[in-house]
Coordinates of C-alpha atoms and ligand atoms in Angstrom, one line a residue:
M1 CA 78.3 98.9 67.7
R2 CA 81.1 101.2 66.6
R3 CA 83.5 99.7 69.2
F4 CA 82.6 96.3 67.9
S5 CA 83.5 97.2 64.3
I6 CA 86.8 98.7 65.3
L7 CA 87.6 95.5 67.2
A8 CA 86.7 93.5 64.1
V9 CA 89.2 95.5 62.0
L10 CA 91.9 95.1 64.6
L11 CA 91.3 91.4 64.7
A12 CA 91.4 91.1 60.9
C13 CA 94.6 93.1 60.8
A14 CA 96.2 90.9 63.5
A15 CA 95.4 87.9 61.3
C16 CA 97.4 89.5 58.5
A17 CA 101.1 88.7 58.2
T18 CA 103.1 91.5 59.7
K19 CA 106.5 90.3 58.6
V20 CA 107.8 92.0 55.4
A21 CA 108.0 89.1 52.9
E22 CA 111.1 88.4 50.9
P23 CA 110.7 89.5 47.3
Q24 CA 109.3 86.7 45.1
I25 CA 109.5 88.0 41.6
V26 CA 108.6 86.2 38.3
P27 CA 110.4 86.4 36.0
Q28 CA 113.3 86.4 38.4
P29 CA 115.5 89.5 38.0
A30 CA 119.0 89.2 36.7
R31 CA 120.4 90.5 40.0
L32 CA 118.7 91.2 43.3
E33 CA 120.6 91.9 46.5
L34 CA 118.6 92.4 49.7
A35 CA 119.8 94.9 52.3
Q36 CA 118.8 95.8 55.9
G37 CA 115.6 97.6 56.5
T38 CA 112.4 98.5 54.7
L39 CA 110.7 101.5 53.1
N40 CA 107.0 102.1 53.5
F41 CA 105.2 102.7 50.2
K42 CA 101.9 103.7 51.9
G43 CA 101.4 107.4 51.0
I44 CA 104.9 107.6 49.5
S45 CA 105.6 110.7 47.4
V46 CA 106.6 109.9 43.8
C47 CA 108.6 112.0 41.4
C48 CA 108.8 111.4 37.7
D49 CA 111.6 112.7 35.5
T50 CA 110.2 115.0 32.8
E51 CA 112.8 113.5 30.5
L52 CA 110.8 110.3 30.4
D53 CA 108.4 109.9 27.5
S54 CA 104.6 110.5 27.9
R55 CA 103.7 106.8 28.0
S56 CA 106.2 106.3 30.9
Q57 CA 104.7 109.4 32.7
A58 CA 101.2 107.9 32.2
A59 CA 102.4 104.5 33.6
V60 CA 103.9 106.1 36.7
Q61 CA 100.7 108.1 37.2
E62 CA 98.6 104.9 36.9
F63 CA 100.8 103.2 39.5
V64 CA 100.6 106.2 41.9
G65 CA 96.8 106.2 41.5
R66 CA 96.5 102.5 42.2
L67 CA 98.9 102.8 45.2
T68 CA 96.7 105.5 46.7
L69 CA 93.5 103.5 46.1
V70 CA 94.6 100.2 47.5
S71 CA 96.7 101.5 50.4
G72 CA 94.1 104.1 51.4
K73 CA 96.7 106.9 51.8
H74 CA 97.3 109.5 49.2
S75 CA 100.6 109.4 47.3
K76 CA 101.6 112.7 45.8
L77 CA 103.0 112.8 42.2
A78 CA 105.4 115.5 41.2
A79 CA 107.3 116.3 38.0
G80 CA 111.0 116.2 38.7
A81 CA 113.8 113.7 38.8
S82 CA 114.3 113.4 42.5
C83 CA 112.2 112.9 45.6
P84 CA 114.7 112.8 48.5
A85 CA 112.2 110.9 50.8
G86 CA 110.1 109.2 48.2
L87 CA 110.1 107.1 45.0
S88 CA 111.9 108.6 42.0
F89 CA 111.6 107.5 38.4
V90 CA 114.7 108.7 36.5
R91 CA 115.6 108.5 32.8
D92 CA 119.1 107.0 32.4
A93 CA 120.3 106.4 28.9
S94 CA 123.0 104.0 30.2
V95 CA 120.4 101.4 31.2
T96 CA 119.9 98.5 28.7
P97 CA 116.8 98.6 26.5
E98 CA 113.8 97.2 28.4
G99 CA 116.0 96.9 31.5
Y100 CA 115.8 98.8 34.7
R101 CA 117.5 99.4 38.0
I102 CA 115.8 99.7 41.4
S103 CA 117.5 100.9 44.5
I104 CA 115.5 100.9 47.8
T105 CA 117.0 102.3 51.1
P106 CA 115.1 103.0 54.3
A107 CA 115.1 106.7 53.2
A108 CA 114.0 106.6 49.6
A109 CA 113.7 104.5 46.4
E110 CA 114.9 105.2 42.9
V111 CA 114.1 103.6 39.6
R112 CA 116.3 104.1 36.5
A113 CA 115.4 103.1 33.0
S114 CA 116.2 104.3 29.4
D115 CA 112.9 103.4 27.8
F116 CA 109.2 102.9 28.3
N117 CA 109.3 99.2 28.7
G118 CA 112.1 99.5 31.3
V119 CA 109.9 101.9 33.3
L120 CA 106.9 99.5 33.0
Y121 CA 109.0 96.5 34.1
A122 CA 110.3 98.3 37.1
I123 CA 106.8 99.1 38.1
Q124 CA 105.8 95.4 37.6
T125 CA 108.7 94.4 39.8
L126 CA 107.7 96.9 42.5
K127 CA 104.1 95.6 42.3
Q128 CA 105.3 92.1 42.9
M129 CA 107.2 93.3 46.0
L130 CA 104.0 94.9 47.4
P131 CA 101.0 92.9 48.7
P132 CA 99.0 91.2 45.8
S133 CA 96.1 93.6 46.5
V134 CA 98.1 96.2 44.5
F135 CA 96.9 94.2 41.4
G136 CA 93.2 94.7 42.5
V137 CA 91.0 97.7 42.6
E138 CA 89.9 97.7 46.2
R139 CA 91.3 99.2 49.3
D140 CA 93.3 96.7 51.4
R141 CA 93.0 98.0 55.0
C142 CA 95.4 95.6 56.7
A143 CA 98.1 95.1 54.1
D144 CA 101.7 95.9 55.0
W145 CA 103.1 98.3 52.4
R146 CA 106.7 98.1 53.5
V147 CA 109.1 96.9 50.9
P148 CA 112.5 95.4 51.8
C149 CA 115.6 97.5 51.0
C150 CA 117.4 96.1 48.0
E151 CA 119.3 96.7 44.8
I152 CA 117.9 95.2 41.6
E153 CA 119.5 95.3 38.2
D154 CA 117.5 93.6 35.5
A155 CA 117.2 93.1 31.7
P156 CA 115.6 90.4 29.5
R157 CA 117.6 87.6 28.0
F158 CA 115.5 87.7 24.8
A159 CA 114.0 90.7 23.0
Y160 CA 111.0 88.8 21.6
R161 CA 108.8 87.4 24.3
G162 CA 105.7 86.2 22.6
F163 CA 102.3 85.0 23.6
H164 CA 99.9 83.6 21.0
L165 CA 96.1 83.3 20.9
D166 CA 94.0 81.6 18.3
C167 CA 90.7 83.6 18.2
C168 CA 89.5 81.6 15.2
R169 CA 88.7 78.1 16.3
H170 CA 87.0 79.8 19.2
F171 CA 86.3 83.5 19.4
F172 CA 87.3 85.5 22.5
S173 CA 85.7 88.8 23.5
L174 CA 87.6 92.1 23.6
D175 CA 87.3 92.0 27.4
E176 CA 89.0 88.6 27.5
V177 CA 91.8 89.8 25.1
R178 CA 92.4 92.9 27.3
K179 CA 92.5 90.6 30.4
I180 CA 95.1 88.4 28.7
I181 CA 97.1 91.5 27.8
D182 CA 97.1 92.7 31.4
V183 CA 98.5 89.4 32.6
M184 CA 101.1 89.4 29.8
A185 CA 102.3 92.8 31.0
A186 CA 102.5 91.7 34.6
F187 CA 105.0 89.0 33.6
K188 CA 107.0 91.1 31.1
Y189 CA 105.7 89.6 27.8
N190 CA 106.1 92.1 24.9
R191 CA 104.6 90.5 21.8
F192 CA 101.0 89.3 21.3
H193 CA 100.7 87.1 18.3
W194 CA 97.0 87.3 17.3
H195 CA 95.9 84.5 15.0
L196 CA 93.0 86.1 13.1
T197 CA 92.2 83.9 10.1
E198 CA 91.4 80.2 9.8
D199 CA 89.4 77.5 8.1
Q200 CA 86.8 77.7 10.9
G201 CA 86.4 81.5 11.0
W202 CA 87.7 84.8 9.7
R203 CA 87.9 87.3 12.5
I204 CA 89.2 90.6 11.1
Q205 CA 87.2 93.3 9.2
I206 CA 88.7 93.8 5.7
D207 CA 87.0 96.7 3.9
K208 CA 87.6 95.6 0.4
Y209 CA 86.2 92.1 1.0
P210 CA 83.2 92.5 3.3
R211 CA 82.0 88.9 2.7
L212 CA 85.1 87.7 4.8
T213 CA 83.2 88.8 7.9
E214 CA 79.6 88.6 6.6
V215 CA 80.1 84.9 5.5
G216 CA 83.6 83.8 6.7
A217 CA 83.2 84.8 10.3
W218 CA 80.3 82.3 10.9
R219 CA 80.2 78.6 10.8
N220 CA 77.1 76.3 10.9
G221 CA 78.0 74.4 14.0
T222 CA 81.0 72.8 15.6
M223 CA 82.1 69.2 16.0
V224 CA 81.5 67.9 19.5
G225 CA 84.4 66.8 21.7
G226 CA 86.5 64.3 19.7
D227 CA 83.7 63.1 17.4
W228 CA 84.7 64.0 13.9
E229 CA 81.3 63.1 12.5
S230 CA 79.3 65.3 14.9
N231 CA 78.0 68.8 14.7
D232 CA 76.3 70.6 17.6
G233 CA 74.1 72.5 15.1
I234 CA 74.8 75.9 16.8
R235 CA 75.8 78.7 14.5
Y236 CA 79.0 80.1 15.8
G237 CA 81.2 83.1 15.1
G238 CA 82.2 86.7 15.6
F239 CA 84.8 89.1 14.3
Y240 CA 86.7 92.3 15.4
T241 CA 86.0 95.6 13.6
K242 CA 89.0 97.8 12.7
D243 CA 88.0 100.3 15.4
E244 CA 87.9 97.5 18.0
I245 CA 91.3 96.3 16.8
R246 CA 92.7 99.9 17.1
D247 CA 91.4 100.0 20.7
I248 CA 93.2 96.7 21.5
I249 CA 96.4 97.9 19.7
A250 CA 96.4 101.1 21.9
Y251 CA 95.6 99.1 25.0
A252 CA 98.5 96.8 24.4
D253 CA 100.8 99.7 23.5
A254 CA 100.2 101.3 26.8
R255 CA 101.4 98.0 28.4
G256 CA 104.6 97.7 26.3
I257 CA 103.1 95.1 24.0
I258 CA 103.3 95.0 20.2
I259 CA 100.6 93.0 18.5
I260 CA 101.7 90.8 15.6
P261 CA 98.6 89.8 13.5
E262 CA 98.6 86.6 11.5
V263 CA 96.9 86.0 8.2
D264 CA 97.5 82.3 7.6
L265 CA 98.1 81.6 3.9
P266 CA 97.8 79.9 1.5
G267 CA 96.4 77.0 3.5
H268 CA 94.0 77.4 6.5
M269 CA 91.8 79.6 4.2
Q270 CA 88.5 77.7 4.0
A271 CA 86.6 80.6 5.6
A272 CA 87.9 82.9 2.9
L273 CA 87.0 80.4 0.2
A274 CA 83.4 80.1 1.6
S275 CA 83.3 83.9 1.2
Y276 CA 84.9 84.1 -2.2
P277 CA 84.8 80.7 -3.9
E278 CA 86.4 82.1 -7.0
L279 CA 89.7 82.1 -5.1
G280 CA 89.7 78.3 -4.9
C281 CA 91.1 75.8 -7.4
A282 CA 88.6 75.6 -10.3
G283 CA 86.7 72.4 -10.8
S284 CA 88.3 70.5 -8.1
Q285 CA 85.5 70.9 -5.5
P286 CA 83.1 68.0 -4.9
Q287 CA 80.9 70.3 -2.8
P288 CA 80.6 74.0 -2.3
Y289 CA 83.0 75.6 0.2
E290 CA 81.8 76.1 3.8
V291 CA 83.3 77.7 6.8
W292 CA 84.7 74.5 8.4
T293 CA 82.8 72.9 11.2
R294 CA 85.6 70.4 12.0
W295 CA 89.2 70.6 13.2
G296 CA 92.2 69.3 11.4
V297 CA 94.1 70.3 8.2
S298 CA 91.8 71.1 5.3
S299 CA 92.7 70.1 1.8
Q300 CA 90.9 73.1 0.4
V301 CA 93.4 75.8 -0.1
L302 CA 93.8 79.0 -2.1
C303 CA 94.4 78.7 -5.8
V304 CA 97.6 80.6 -6.0
G305 CA 98.0 80.0 -9.8
K306 CA 95.5 82.8 -10.4
E307 CA 96.6 86.4 -10.3
Q308 CA 93.2 87.3 -8.8
T309 CA 94.2 85.3 -5.7
M310 CA 97.5 87.1 -5.4
R311 CA 95.8 90.4 -5.6
F312 CA 93.3 89.3 -2.9
L313 CA 96.2 88.4 -0.6
E314 CA 98.0 91.7 -1.3
D315 CA 94.8 93.7 -0.7
V316 CA 94.2 91.9 2.6
L317 CA 97.8 92.2 3.8
G318 CA 97.8 95.8 2.7
E319 CA 94.8 96.6 5.0
V320 CA 96.3 94.6 7.8
A321 CA 99.7 96.3 7.4
D322 CA 98.0 99.7 7.5
L323 CA 96.1 98.8 10.6
F324 CA 98.8 97.3 12.8
P325 CA 101.9 99.4 13.6
S326 CA 104.0 96.2 14.1
E327 CA 107.2 95.8 12.2
Y328 CA 106.3 92.2 11.6
I329 CA 103.2 90.6 9.9
H330 CA 102.8 86.8 10.3
I331 CA 101.8 85.2 7.1
G332 CA 101.4 81.7 8.4
G333 CA 102.5 79.2 5.8
D334 CA 101.9 76.0 7.9
E335 CA 100.0 72.9 6.9
C336 CA 99.2 73.7 3.3
P337 CA 98.3 70.4 1.5
R338 CA 99.2 71.0 -2.2
D339 CA 97.2 68.1 -3.7
E340 CA 94.7 70.5 -5.4
W341 CA 97.6 72.4 -7.0
K342 CA 98.8 69.1 -8.6
T343 CA 95.8 69.0 -10.9
D344 CA 94.6 72.6 -11.0
P345 CA 95.3 74.1 -14.5
D346 CA 96.1 77.6 -13.2
C347 CA 98.6 76.3 -10.6
Q348 CA 100.2 74.0 -13.2
A349 CA 100.4 76.9 -15.7
K350 CA 102.0 79.1 -13.0
I351 CA 104.5 76.3 -12.2
R352 CA 105.4 76.1 -15.9
Q353 CA 105.7 79.9 -16.3
L354 CA 108.0 80.1 -13.3
R355 CA 109.9 77.0 -14.5
L356 CA 109.6 75.4 -11.1
K357 CA 110.9 71.8 -10.9
D358 CA 110.8 68.8 -8.6
K359 CA 114.3 69.0 -7.3
D360 CA 116.3 68.0 -4.2
G361 CA 113.3 66.3 -2.7
V362 CA 111.2 69.5 -3.0
S363 CA 108.2 69.3 -5.3
S364 CA 107.3 72.0 -7.8
E365 CA 104.1 72.6 -5.8
S366 CA 106.1 73.2 -2.7
R367 CA 108.2 75.7 -4.7
L368 CA 105.0 77.4 -5.8
Q369 CA 104.3 78.1 -2.1
N370 CA 107.8 79.6 -1.9
Y371 CA 106.8 81.9 -4.7
V372 CA 103.7 83.0 -2.8
T373 CA 105.6 83.6 0.4
A374 CA 108.4 85.5 -1.5
R375 CA 105.8 87.6 -3.3
M376 CA 104.0 88.5 0.0
Q377 CA 107.4 89.3 1.6
K378 CA 108.2 91.7 -1.3
Y379 CA 104.7 93.3 -1.2
L380 CA 104.9 93.8 2.6
A381 CA 108.4 95.3 2.3
T382 CA 106.8 98.1 0.2
K383 CA 104.7 98.8 3.3
G384 CA 107.8 98.8 5.5
K385 CA 107.0 95.4 7.0
K386 CA 108.9 92.1 7.5
I387 CA 107.4 88.7 7.5
I388 CA 107.3 85.9 10.1
G389 CA 106.2 82.4 8.9
W390 CA 105.8 79.0 10.5
D391 CA 108.8 76.7 9.8
E392 CA 107.2 75.1 6.7
I393 CA 108.5 78.3 4.9
L394 CA 112.0 76.7 5.1
E395 CA 111.0 73.9 2.7
G396 CA 112.6 74.9 -0.7
E397 CA 113.7 78.4 -0.8
L398 CA 113.3 80.7 2.2
A399 CA 112.0 84.2 1.4
E400 CA 114.4 87.1 1.8
G401 CA 114.6 88.5 5.4
A402 CA 111.9 86.1 6.7
T403 CA 111.8 85.2 10.3
V404 CA 111.0 81.5 11.0
M405 CA 108.7 80.5 13.8
S406 CA 109.9 77.0 14.8
W407 CA 107.0 74.9 15.9
R408 CA 107.7 71.3 14.7
G409 CA 110.5 71.0 17.3
T410 CA 113.4 73.4 17.4
E411 CA 115.1 72.0 14.2
G412 CA 113.5 74.7 12.0
G413 CA 114.9 77.4 14.3
I414 CA 118.3 75.8 14.4
K415 CA 118.4 75.5 10.6
A416 CA 117.2 79.1 10.0
A417 CA 119.7 80.5 12.5
G418 CA 122.5 78.5 10.8
M419 CA 121.5 80.0 7.5
G420 CA 121.7 83.5 8.9
Y421 CA 118.0 84.1 9.3
D422 CA 116.2 85.1 12.5
A423 CA 114.0 82.6 14.3
I424 CA 111.6 82.4 17.2
M425 CA 111.3 79.2 19.2
T426 CA 107.9 77.8 19.9
P427 CA 108.2 74.0 19.7
T428 CA 105.2 71.9 20.4
T429 CA 107.2 69.9 22.9
Y430 CA 107.5 72.9 25.4
C431 CA 105.4 75.8 24.2
Y432 CA 102.0 74.4 23.1
L433 CA 99.9 75.2 26.1
D434 CA 96.8 73.6 24.5
Y435 CA 98.4 70.3 25.4
V436 CA 97.3 68.6 28.6
Q437 CA 99.2 69.5 31.7
D438 CA 99.0 66.4 33.7
N439 CA 99.1 62.7 32.9
D440 CA 95.6 62.0 34.3
L441 CA 93.4 62.4 31.3
V442 CA 90.3 61.5 33.3
K443 CA 90.8 64.4 35.7
E444 CA 91.9 67.0 33.1
P445 CA 89.4 68.8 30.9
F446 CA 89.1 67.5 27.3
S447 CA 92.1 68.7 25.2
I448 CA 93.8 68.1 22.0
T449 CA 96.0 65.5 23.8
H450 CA 92.8 63.6 24.7
Q451 CA 91.8 63.8 21.0
W452 CA 95.0 61.9 20.1
S453 CA 94.7 59.4 23.0
P454 CA 91.0 58.5 23.1
D455 CA 91.4 55.2 24.8
K456 CA 94.2 56.1 27.2
Q457 CA 93.5 57.1 30.8
W458 CA 97.1 58.3 31.2
T459 CA 99.5 60.1 28.9
E460 CA 103.2 59.5 29.1
N461 CA 104.3 62.9 28.1
P462 CA 102.0 65.7 29.4
L463 CA 103.2 69.2 29.1
T464 CA 103.7 69.8 32.8
L465 CA 104.7 73.1 34.4
E466 CA 108.1 71.6 35.1
K467 CA 108.6 70.4 31.5
V468 CA 107.7 73.9 30.2
Y469 CA 110.1 75.5 32.7
G470 CA 112.9 73.2 31.5
F471 CA 113.0 74.5 28.0
E472 CA 116.4 75.8 26.9
P473 CA 115.9 77.7 23.6
L474 CA 119.6 77.9 22.6
D475 CA 120.2 74.1 22.8
G476 CA 121.7 73.0 19.5
I477 CA 122.4 76.5 18.3
P478 CA 126.1 77.2 17.5
A479 CA 127.5 80.3 19.4
E480 CA 127.9 82.3 16.3
A481 CA 124.2 81.8 15.3
Q482 CA 122.7 82.4 18.7
D483 CA 121.9 86.1 18.1
H484 CA 119.5 85.0 15.4
I485 CA 117.2 83.4 18.1
L486 CA 115.0 86.4 18.8
G487 CA 113.1 84.7 21.5
V488 CA 110.4 82.3 22.6
Q489 CA 106.7 82.2 22.4
C490 CA 103.9 80.2 24.0
N491 CA 101.1 79.1 21.7
M492 CA 97.4 78.5 22.4
W493 CA 95.3 76.8 19.7
T494 CA 91.7 76.7 20.7
E495 CA 90.0 73.8 18.9
Y496 CA 88.9 72.4 22.3
I497 CA 89.0 75.6 24.3
A498 CA 85.8 77.5 24.0
E499 CA 85.5 79.3 27.3
P500 CA 87.6 82.0 28.9
D501 CA 87.8 80.0 32.2
Y502 CA 89.3 77.0 30.4
L503 CA 91.6 79.2 28.3
E504 CA 93.1 80.7 31.4
Y505 CA 93.3 77.3 33.0
M506 CA 95.5 76.2 30.1
Y507 CA 97.7 79.3 30.0
F508 CA 98.4 79.7 33.7
P509 CA 100.6 79.1 35.4
R510 CA 102.5 77.5 32.5
A511 CA 102.8 80.9 30.7
L512 CA 104.7 82.1 33.8
A513 CA 107.2 79.3 33.3
I514 CA 107.6 80.5 29.7
A515 CA 108.1 84.1 31.1
E516 CA 111.2 82.8 32.9
V517 CA 112.4 81.0 29.8
Q518 CA 112.2 84.2 27.9
W519 CA 113.5 86.6 30.5
C520 CA 116.1 84.8 32.7
Q521 CA 119.6 83.8 31.9
P522 CA 119.9 80.0 32.5
E523 CA 121.8 80.4 35.7
R524 CA 119.0 82.5 37.2
K525 CA 116.4 79.7 36.6
D526 CA 115.6 77.4 39.5
Y527 CA 112.4 75.4 39.4
E528 CA 112.1 75.0 43.2
R529 CA 112.4 78.8 43.8
F530 CA 109.9 79.4 40.9
Q531 CA 107.3 77.0 42.4
A532 CA 107.6 78.5 45.8
S533 CA 107.3 81.9 44.3
L534 CA 104.1 81.0 42.5
A535 CA 102.6 79.6 45.6
G536 CA 103.7 82.6 47.7
R537 CA 103.1 85.5 45.4
Q538 CA 102.1 85.0 41.7
L539 CA 99.1 82.8 42.2
P540 CA 97.6 85.3 44.6
I541 CA 98.3 87.9 42.0
L542 CA 96.5 85.9 39.3
E543 CA 93.6 85.6 41.7
K544 CA 93.5 89.4 42.1
L545 CA 93.5 89.7 38.3
G546 CA 90.5 87.3 38.2
V547 CA 92.4 84.6 36.4
N548 CA 91.2 81.0 36.5
Y549 CA 94.7 79.4 36.8
R550 CA 95.3 75.7 37.3
P551 CA 96.3 75.1 41.0
L552 CA 99.7 73.7 41.6
Ligands
ACM1 C1 100.8 75.1 13.9 O1 100.7 74.7 15.0 N1 100.1 74.6 12.9 C2 101.7 76.2 13.6

C-alpha cells in the first residue's frame, strides 16, 4: 500500500513540468535580463534589512511563511541586510519610489527598494516567477521552486493606478472586497476607488445621520434585466459600519493600497433624500422620495440652495475625511440634472445672492453646482484633504486644486491638464469594465451594453481585452502638460452585476490589461506577449486566488 502511494507521488511529479519556465510577469517589468542558471527558492534563507519599515518587514515575513507552506520546506527568516546564500531584502534610498531591483544569481538573490510599495512589488514579481501554487494556501509537492537567474529593474509609469467598484447598485461583502484587494495587489494597483453612495443605496455608516443607513441602505426591490417598468419585489441592501471600513482600510494598507471613498454629490443622492426628505427641493416632488429601484440618472437631487443641505454635506464629508486616511476624497459631481433648481425658490435665491449668471454657454444652475463643489473643496481643505471629481466639474469654473476624473472620453483630462490641473484617465471607451467584452451579445451575460442594444445580437464595439490593452492615456496631451496625468483607473458600475462571480468575470482578465497600461512604458507593451503570459501564468494565478475570470 505504502509502495503504491510513493509510486503515485512519483508519477504525479513526473507529469509536472521540470523545465524552469521563462518569467511571465504582468505588468511587464521595465527591464528584465535573463542570465544563465537558476536559484532554488525551496527552503531558501531570507534576510530582511532592519532599515526597512515595519510594514515591509511584515510583508517579507508573510512571503517567507507562504514559501515554507507551499514548498513544504522551512525557509528561515533573519534580521540583517545580507544572506550570502539566500534571499536578501535591502533598503536602498536610490531606488525610485514604488520601484525595485531584483538580482538573482545561482548563489543568492537580492531585492532592493526604497519604500514599502517597492518591497511589495518585488515580492509580487518573485511570486509570479514561482509556480502559481505560491498564491494558494496548500502544499504543492511536485512544483519546481527554481527561479531563473536574472536582473530586473522596475518602476511604474503612473503613480495613480486605480481600480473602482460601485458597491451601491449592488452590495458586495467584505470578503469579496478583500478578495478584490488581494488581486489588485498581485498586479500592482495602488488606489481603490470605493463608490459608497448612490440613488439606489447608501452604504457607509454616518453617525450624525443614522437614517442614511436605517432607510437609505435599503430599497424596495430592483428592476429586472432591462425592463424599466419591472420590480422583483425583493427588499435589497446593506451597508458597511465604520469598524468594518477601518478593517478594510488596514487590509488595503498592508497591501500598498490607499482607499479613496466617493460621496457622489449633489446628484445621485436619492437614497439620502429618502432618508432626509427635507434636503430636497421643496414642493417640487410629485411623490415622496424612495431609495431608487431603477437604474439611470434621477432628476431628484439635493436642494443646494438651503444652508441645511450644505451643512449636511460638510458633516458627512467631515466624518468620511476623519475615517479615511487618503489624501483625496472623491466628491462625484457627475450626472446632476439641474431642472429642479430652475424652479426651486431656495436655489433661485442662492443664485441671486451669489450673482450667478447664464454666461458663455454655462447656465446659472450649472454655476450653482460649481459653488457647491468649491465649497466642499474648501471645507475638505480644512481637514487636509484634496478633492477628485468626475469631469462634469469642469463645466463653468473648476474648484481650486481639484483633480478631474475624465470619464466621458479623454477630453476632460486633456482640458484639465492643459489648464494646469491634475487628471486621472478613465474613459468609457477603454476603462468601463461593465461594458460587454465580446460582440456576441447572446453568449455574454446581460450587461449595460445589452441594455443599450436590446434588439441586437451583435455589438460593433465591445470592450475586448485587446481594446482595453490598446489604451494610451497620454494621447492628445502636450508634453508640458503630461505630468498632470496622474494615472489611469478601471471602473466597475454594477447595475447589472449582482453576483461576485459575474463581477470577477467582468474585471478579469481586462483589469490585467489596465495594469499594463498603468505600469508599463509604451515600448514595453506587447499584446502578443501579454496574451501568452496570461495563458501561461496569470490565469493559473487567478485560479489559485479563486477568481472567476473570463477565459481567453
Ligand atoms: C459615471 O460613469 N457616471 C462617472
